[in-house]
CSV table of C-alpha atoms and ligand atoms in Angstrom, one decimal:
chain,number,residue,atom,x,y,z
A,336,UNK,CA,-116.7,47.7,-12.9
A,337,UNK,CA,-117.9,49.8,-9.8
A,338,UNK,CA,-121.1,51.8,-10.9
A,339,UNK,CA,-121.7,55.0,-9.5
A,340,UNK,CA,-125.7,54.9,-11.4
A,341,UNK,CA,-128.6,54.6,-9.1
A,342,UNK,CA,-130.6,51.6,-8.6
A,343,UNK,CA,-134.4,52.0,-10.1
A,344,UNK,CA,-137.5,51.3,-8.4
A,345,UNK,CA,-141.1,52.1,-8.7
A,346,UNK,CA,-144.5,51.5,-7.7
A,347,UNK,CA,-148.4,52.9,-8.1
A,348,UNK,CA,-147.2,54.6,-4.9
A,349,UNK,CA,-145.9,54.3,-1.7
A,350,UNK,CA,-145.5,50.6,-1.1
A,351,UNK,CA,-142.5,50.2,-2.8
A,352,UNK,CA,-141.3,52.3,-0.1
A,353,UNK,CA,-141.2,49.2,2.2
A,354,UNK,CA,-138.5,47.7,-1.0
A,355,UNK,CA,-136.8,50.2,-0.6
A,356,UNK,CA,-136.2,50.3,3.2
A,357,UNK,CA,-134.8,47.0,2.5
A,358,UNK,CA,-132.5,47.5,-0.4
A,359,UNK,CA,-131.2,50.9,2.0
A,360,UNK,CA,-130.6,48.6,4.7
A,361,UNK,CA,-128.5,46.0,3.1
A,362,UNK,CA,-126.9,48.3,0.5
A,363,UNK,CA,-126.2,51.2,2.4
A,364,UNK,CA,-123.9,52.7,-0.3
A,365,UNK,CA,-126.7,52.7,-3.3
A,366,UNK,CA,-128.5,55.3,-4.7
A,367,UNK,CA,-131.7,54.8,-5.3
A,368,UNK,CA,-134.4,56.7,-8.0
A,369,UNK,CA,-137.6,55.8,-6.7
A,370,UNK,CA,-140.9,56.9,-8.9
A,371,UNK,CA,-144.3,56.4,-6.9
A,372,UNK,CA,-147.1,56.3,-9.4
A,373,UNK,CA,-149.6,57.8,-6.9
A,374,UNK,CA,-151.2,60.0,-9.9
A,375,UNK,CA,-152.6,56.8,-11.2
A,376,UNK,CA,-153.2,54.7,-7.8
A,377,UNK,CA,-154.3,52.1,-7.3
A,378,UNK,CA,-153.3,50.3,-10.0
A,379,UNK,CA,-154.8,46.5,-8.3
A,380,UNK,CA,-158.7,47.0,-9.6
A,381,UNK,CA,-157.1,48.3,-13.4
A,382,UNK,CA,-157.1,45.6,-16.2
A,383,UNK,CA,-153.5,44.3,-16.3
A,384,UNK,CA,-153.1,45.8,-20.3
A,385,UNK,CA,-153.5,49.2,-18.6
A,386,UNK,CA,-151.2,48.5,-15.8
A,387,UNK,CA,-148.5,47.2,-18.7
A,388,UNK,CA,-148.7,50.5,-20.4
A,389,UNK,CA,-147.9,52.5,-16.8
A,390,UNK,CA,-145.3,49.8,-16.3
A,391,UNK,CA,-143.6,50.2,-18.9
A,392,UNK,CA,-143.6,54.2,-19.3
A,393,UNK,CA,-142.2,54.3,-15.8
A,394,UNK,CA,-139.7,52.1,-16.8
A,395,UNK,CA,-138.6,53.9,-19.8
A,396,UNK,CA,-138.4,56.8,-17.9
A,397,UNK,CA,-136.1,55.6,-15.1
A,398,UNK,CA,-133.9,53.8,-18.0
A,399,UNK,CA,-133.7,57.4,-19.5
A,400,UNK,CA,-132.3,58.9,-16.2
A,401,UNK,CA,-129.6,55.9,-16.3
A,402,UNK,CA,-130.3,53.8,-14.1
A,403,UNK,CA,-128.2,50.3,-13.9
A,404,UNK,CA,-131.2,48.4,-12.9
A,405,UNK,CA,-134.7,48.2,-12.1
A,406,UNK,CA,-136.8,47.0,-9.2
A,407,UNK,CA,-140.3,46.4,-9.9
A,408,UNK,CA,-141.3,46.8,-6.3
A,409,UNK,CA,-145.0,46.2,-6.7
A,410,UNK,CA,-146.9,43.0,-7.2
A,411,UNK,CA,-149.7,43.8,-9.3
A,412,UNK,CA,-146.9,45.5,-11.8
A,413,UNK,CA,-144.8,42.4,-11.7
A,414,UNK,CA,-148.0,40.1,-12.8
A,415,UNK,CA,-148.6,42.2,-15.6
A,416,UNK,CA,-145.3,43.5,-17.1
A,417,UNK,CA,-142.6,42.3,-15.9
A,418,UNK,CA,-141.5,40.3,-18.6
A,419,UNK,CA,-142.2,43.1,-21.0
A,420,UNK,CA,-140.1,45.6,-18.8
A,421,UNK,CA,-137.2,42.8,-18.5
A,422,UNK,CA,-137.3,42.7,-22.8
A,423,UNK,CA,-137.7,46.5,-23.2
A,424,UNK,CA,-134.4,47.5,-21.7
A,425,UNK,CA,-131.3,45.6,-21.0
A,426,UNK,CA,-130.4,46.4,-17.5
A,427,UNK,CA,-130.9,43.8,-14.5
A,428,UNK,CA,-135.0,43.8,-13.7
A,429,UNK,CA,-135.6,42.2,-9.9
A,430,UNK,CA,-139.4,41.4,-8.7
A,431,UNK,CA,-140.5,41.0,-5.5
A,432,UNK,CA,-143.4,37.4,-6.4
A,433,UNK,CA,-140.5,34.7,-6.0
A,434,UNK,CA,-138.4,36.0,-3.3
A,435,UNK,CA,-141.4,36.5,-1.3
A,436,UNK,CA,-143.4,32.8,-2.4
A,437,UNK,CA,-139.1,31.7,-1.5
A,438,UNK,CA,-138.9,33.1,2.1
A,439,UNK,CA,-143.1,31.3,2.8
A,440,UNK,CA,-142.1,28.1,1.4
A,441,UNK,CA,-139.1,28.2,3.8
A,442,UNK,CA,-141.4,29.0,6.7
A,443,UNK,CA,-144.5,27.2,6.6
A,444,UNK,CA,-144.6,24.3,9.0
A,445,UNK,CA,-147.7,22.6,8.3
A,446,UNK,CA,-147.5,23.4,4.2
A,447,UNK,CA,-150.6,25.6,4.4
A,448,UNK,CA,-149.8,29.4,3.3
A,449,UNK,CA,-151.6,32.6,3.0
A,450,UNK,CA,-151.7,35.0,0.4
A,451,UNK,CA,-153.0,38.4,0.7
A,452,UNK,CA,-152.8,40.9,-2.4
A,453,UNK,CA,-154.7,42.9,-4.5
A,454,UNK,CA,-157.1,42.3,-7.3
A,455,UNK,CA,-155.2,41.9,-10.1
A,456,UNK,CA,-152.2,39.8,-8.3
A,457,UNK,CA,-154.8,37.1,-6.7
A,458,UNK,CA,-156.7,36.8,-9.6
A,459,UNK,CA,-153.4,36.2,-12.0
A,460,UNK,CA,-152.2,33.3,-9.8
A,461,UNK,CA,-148.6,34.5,-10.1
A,462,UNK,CA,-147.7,33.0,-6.1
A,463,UNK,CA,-149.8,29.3,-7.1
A,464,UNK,CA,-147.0,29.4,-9.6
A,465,UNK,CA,-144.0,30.6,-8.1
A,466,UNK,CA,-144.9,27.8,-5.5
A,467,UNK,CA,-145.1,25.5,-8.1
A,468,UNK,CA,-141.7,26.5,-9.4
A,469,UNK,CA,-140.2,26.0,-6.4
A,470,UNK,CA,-141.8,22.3,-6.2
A,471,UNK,CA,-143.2,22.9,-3.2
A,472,UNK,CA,-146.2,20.7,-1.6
A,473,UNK,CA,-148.0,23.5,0.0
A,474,UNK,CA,-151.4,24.4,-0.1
A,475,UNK,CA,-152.1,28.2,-0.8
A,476,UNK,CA,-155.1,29.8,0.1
A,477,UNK,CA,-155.4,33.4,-1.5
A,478,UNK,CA,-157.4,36.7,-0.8
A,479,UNK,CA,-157.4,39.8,-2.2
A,480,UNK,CA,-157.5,43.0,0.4
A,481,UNK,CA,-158.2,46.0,-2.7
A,482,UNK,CA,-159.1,48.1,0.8
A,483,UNK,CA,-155.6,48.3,2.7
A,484,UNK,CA,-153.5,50.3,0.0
A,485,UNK,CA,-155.7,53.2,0.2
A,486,UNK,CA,-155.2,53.0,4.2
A,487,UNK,CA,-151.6,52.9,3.8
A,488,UNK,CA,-151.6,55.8,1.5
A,489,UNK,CA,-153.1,57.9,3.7
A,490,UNK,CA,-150.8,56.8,6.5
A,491,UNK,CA,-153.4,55.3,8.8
A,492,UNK,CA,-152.1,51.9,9.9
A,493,UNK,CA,-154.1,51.8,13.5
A,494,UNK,CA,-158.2,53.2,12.8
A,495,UNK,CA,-160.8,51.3,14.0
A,496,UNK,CA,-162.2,51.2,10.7
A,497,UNK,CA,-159.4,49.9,9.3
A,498,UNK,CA,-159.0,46.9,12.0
A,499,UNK,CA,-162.9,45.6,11.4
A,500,UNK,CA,-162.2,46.0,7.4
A,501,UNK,CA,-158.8,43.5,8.5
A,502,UNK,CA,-160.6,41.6,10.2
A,503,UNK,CA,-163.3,41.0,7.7
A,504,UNK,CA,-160.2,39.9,5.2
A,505,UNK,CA,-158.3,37.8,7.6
A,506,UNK,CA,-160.8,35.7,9.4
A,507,UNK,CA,-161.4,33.6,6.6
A,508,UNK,CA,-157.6,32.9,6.0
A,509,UNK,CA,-157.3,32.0,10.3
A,510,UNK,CA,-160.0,29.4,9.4
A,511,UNK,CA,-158.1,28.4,7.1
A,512,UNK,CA,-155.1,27.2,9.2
A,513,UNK,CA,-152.4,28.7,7.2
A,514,UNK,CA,-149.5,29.3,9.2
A,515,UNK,CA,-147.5,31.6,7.1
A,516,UNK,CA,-148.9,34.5,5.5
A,517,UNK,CA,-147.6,35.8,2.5
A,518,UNK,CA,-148.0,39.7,2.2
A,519,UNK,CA,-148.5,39.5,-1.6
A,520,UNK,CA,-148.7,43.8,-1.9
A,521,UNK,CA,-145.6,46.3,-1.1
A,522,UNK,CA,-147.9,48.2,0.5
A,523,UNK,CA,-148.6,45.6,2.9
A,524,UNK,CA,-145.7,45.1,5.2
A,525,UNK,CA,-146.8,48.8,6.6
A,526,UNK,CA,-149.7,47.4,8.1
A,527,UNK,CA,-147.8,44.0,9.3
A,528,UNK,CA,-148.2,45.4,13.3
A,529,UNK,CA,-152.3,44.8,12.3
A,530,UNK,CA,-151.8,42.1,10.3
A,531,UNK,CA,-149.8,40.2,13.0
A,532,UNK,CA,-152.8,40.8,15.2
A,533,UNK,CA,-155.3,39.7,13.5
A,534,UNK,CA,-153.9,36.6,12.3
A,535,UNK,CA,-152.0,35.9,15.8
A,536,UNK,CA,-148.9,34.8,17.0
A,537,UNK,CA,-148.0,32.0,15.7
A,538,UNK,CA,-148.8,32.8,12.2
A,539,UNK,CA,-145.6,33.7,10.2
A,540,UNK,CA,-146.0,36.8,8.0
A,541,UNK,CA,-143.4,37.0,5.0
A,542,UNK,CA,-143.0,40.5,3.6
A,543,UNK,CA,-141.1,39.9,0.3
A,544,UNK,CA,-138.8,43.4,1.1
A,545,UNK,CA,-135.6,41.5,2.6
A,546,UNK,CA,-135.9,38.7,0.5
A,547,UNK,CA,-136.1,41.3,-2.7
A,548,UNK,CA,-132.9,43.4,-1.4
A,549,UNK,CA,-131.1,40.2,-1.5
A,550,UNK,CA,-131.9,39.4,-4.9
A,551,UNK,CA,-130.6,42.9,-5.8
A,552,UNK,CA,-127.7,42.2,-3.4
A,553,UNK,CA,-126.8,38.8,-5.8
A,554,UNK,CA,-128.1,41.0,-9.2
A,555,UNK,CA,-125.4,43.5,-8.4
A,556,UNK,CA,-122.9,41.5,-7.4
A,557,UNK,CA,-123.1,39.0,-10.4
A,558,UNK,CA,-123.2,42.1,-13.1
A,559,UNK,CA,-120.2,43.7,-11.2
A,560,UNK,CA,-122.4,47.1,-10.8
A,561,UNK,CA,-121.9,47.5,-6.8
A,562,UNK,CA,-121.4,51.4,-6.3
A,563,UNK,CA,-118.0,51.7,-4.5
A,564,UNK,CA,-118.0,56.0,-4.7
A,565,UNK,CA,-117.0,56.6,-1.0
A,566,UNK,CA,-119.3,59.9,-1.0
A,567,UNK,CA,-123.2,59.5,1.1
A,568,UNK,CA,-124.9,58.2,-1.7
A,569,UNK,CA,-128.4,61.0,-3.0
A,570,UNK,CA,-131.8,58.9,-3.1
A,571,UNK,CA,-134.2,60.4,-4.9
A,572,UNK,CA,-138.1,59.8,-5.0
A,573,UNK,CA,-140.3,61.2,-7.4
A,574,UNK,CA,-144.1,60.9,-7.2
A,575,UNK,CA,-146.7,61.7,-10.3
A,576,UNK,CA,-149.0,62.6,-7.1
A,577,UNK,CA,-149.0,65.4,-4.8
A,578,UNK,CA,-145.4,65.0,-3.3
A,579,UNK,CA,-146.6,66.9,0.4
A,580,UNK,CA,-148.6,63.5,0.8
A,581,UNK,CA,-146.3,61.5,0.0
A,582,UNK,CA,-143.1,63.2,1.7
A,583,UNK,CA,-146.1,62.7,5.1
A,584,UNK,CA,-146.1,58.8,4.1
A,585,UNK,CA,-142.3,58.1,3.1
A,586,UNK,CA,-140.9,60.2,6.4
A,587,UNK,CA,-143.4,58.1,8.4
A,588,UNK,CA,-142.0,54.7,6.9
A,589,UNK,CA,-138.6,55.9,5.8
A,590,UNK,CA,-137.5,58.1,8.4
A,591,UNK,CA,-136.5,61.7,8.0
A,592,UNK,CA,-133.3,60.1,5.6
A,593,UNK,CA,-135.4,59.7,3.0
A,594,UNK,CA,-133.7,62.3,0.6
A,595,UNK,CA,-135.4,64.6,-2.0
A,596,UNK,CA,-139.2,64.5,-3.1
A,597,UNK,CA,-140.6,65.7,-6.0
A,598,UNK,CA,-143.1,65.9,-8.2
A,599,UNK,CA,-142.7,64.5,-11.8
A,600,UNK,CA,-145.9,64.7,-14.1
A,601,UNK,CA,-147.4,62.0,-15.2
A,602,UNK,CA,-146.7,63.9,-18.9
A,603,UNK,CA,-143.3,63.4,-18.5
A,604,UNK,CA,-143.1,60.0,-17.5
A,605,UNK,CA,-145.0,59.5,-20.5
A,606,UNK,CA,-143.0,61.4,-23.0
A,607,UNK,CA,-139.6,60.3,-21.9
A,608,UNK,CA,-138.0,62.1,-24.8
A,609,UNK,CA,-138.9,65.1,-23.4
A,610,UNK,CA,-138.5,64.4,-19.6
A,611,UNK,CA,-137.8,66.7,-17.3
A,612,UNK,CA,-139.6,67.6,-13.6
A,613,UNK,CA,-142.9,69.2,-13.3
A,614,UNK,CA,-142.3,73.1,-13.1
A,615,UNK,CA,-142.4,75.1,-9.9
A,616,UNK,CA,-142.1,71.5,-8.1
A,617,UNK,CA,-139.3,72.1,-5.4
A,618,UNK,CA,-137.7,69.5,-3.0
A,619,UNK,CA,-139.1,69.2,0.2
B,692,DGL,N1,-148.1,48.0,-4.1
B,692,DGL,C1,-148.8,47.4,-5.1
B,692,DGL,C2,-148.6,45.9,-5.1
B,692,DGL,O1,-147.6,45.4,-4.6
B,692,DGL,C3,-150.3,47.6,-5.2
B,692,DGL,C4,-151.0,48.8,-4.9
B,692,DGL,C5,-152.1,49.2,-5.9
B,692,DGL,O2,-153.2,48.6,-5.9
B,692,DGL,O3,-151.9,50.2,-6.6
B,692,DGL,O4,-149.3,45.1,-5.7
């Protein structure tokens, strides 16, 4: 049966954003709710217990505004909770770790791939086994880059600082020899032009965003929940942060299509009973 809800998505901020783009691209008809956890960023350094808890309040909360499924489009949320979100409700719940550890397998030439991420998403080994799943014989060499969310945040994608940090992270993983480079964080892709740089040419960098939209492409076909309503479908994107920064961020990496901003406390996400949009927040 056609289904007019929105899609659900959310992330500690604006790196979901890069999902998103995606999902927009290839399902140009869905809505999407989007809820940026910027409030609590960065979620990569927290102890995955705490990262659960946000997870699954978020998720509670986007369930409570109806909507037909859920994208976890960040890594270090998927490590900790996913299976916890995915039991909790009983929508559809797509992550973003075997898509992406799908499209490197499928790239790598000589069976040695990269894997940058945060903290918490190297250190739970979540790509060595989604590799293994997929039976692969690939080596994977991982590294976690805690430093390039905060970048992205703040929309700087260029700095000089920035490039020496990147090239303190990277060097090691050129040495390496991997030729495909997994970028294991949402917010990554936003910083591929850098990345791609860095690592040179011929190294392949898999951002897990297309491969994700196509899972949620299959999810929605499979449940029969494609939104057929004719009219321009309403995104909507919610941040627990201050939504001026983030509106800078999304219309830089979205485009000026992105659709209403607002603020939604932290509070409210939490007490889902009693949701409802921080006051005197406005759309900008
Ligand atoms: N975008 C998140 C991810 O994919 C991480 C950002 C953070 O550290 O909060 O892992």
């Amino acid at each position: 049966m056609p289904d007019d809800r929105p899609i659900g998505m959310f992330d500690s901020g604006v790196g979901g954003l890069t999902v998103a783009r995606a999902v927009i691209d290839l399902l140009p008809n869905e809505r999407i709710l989007y809820v940026g956890d910027n409030g609590r960023f960065p979620y990569g350094p927290r102890p995955l217990e705490e990262i659960r808890a946000f997870a699954l309040e978020i998720a509670a909360f986007l369930v409570s505004r109806e909507v037909k499924m859920l994208v976890v489009a960040c890594n270090s949320i998927e490590v900790a909770a996913i299976e916890d979100v995915a039991r909790a409700h009983g929508v559809p719940v797509v992550g973003v770790i075997d898509p992406g550890a799908r499209a490197a397998v499928r790239a790598t030439r000589n069976h040695q791939i990269g894997l940058i991420g945060t903290q918490a998403t190297v250190d739970s080994g979540a790509y060595d086994r989604a590799v293994a799943r997929l039976g692969a014989d690939v080596r994977l060499v991982s590294r976690a880059c805690p430093a390039f969310v905060d970048f992205v945040e703040r929309g700087d994608t260029s700095s000089e600082e920035l490039r020496t940090i990147a090239t303190g992270y990277l060097e090691p993983l050129r040495t390496e020899g991997v030729d495909t480079l997994i970028l294991g964080c949402t917010h990554y892709p936003m910083l591929s032009g850098l990345i791609q740089v860095v690592m040179g040419d011929d190294v392949v960098l898999v951002s897990s965003a297309e491969e994700t939209a196509k899972d949620v492409y299959s999810a929605l076909v499979s449940a029969d929940l494609l939104r057929t309503n004719p009219s321009e479908p309403r995104h909507e994107f919610l941040t627990t942060g201050d939504p001026e920064q983030f509106r800078a961020v999304a219309h830089h990496f979205l485009g000026p299509k992105v659709g209403g901003i607002r603020a939604v406390d932290v509070g409210s996400v939490r007490g889902v009973e009693t949701a409802r949009l921080a006051r005197g927040s406005t759309w900008i």
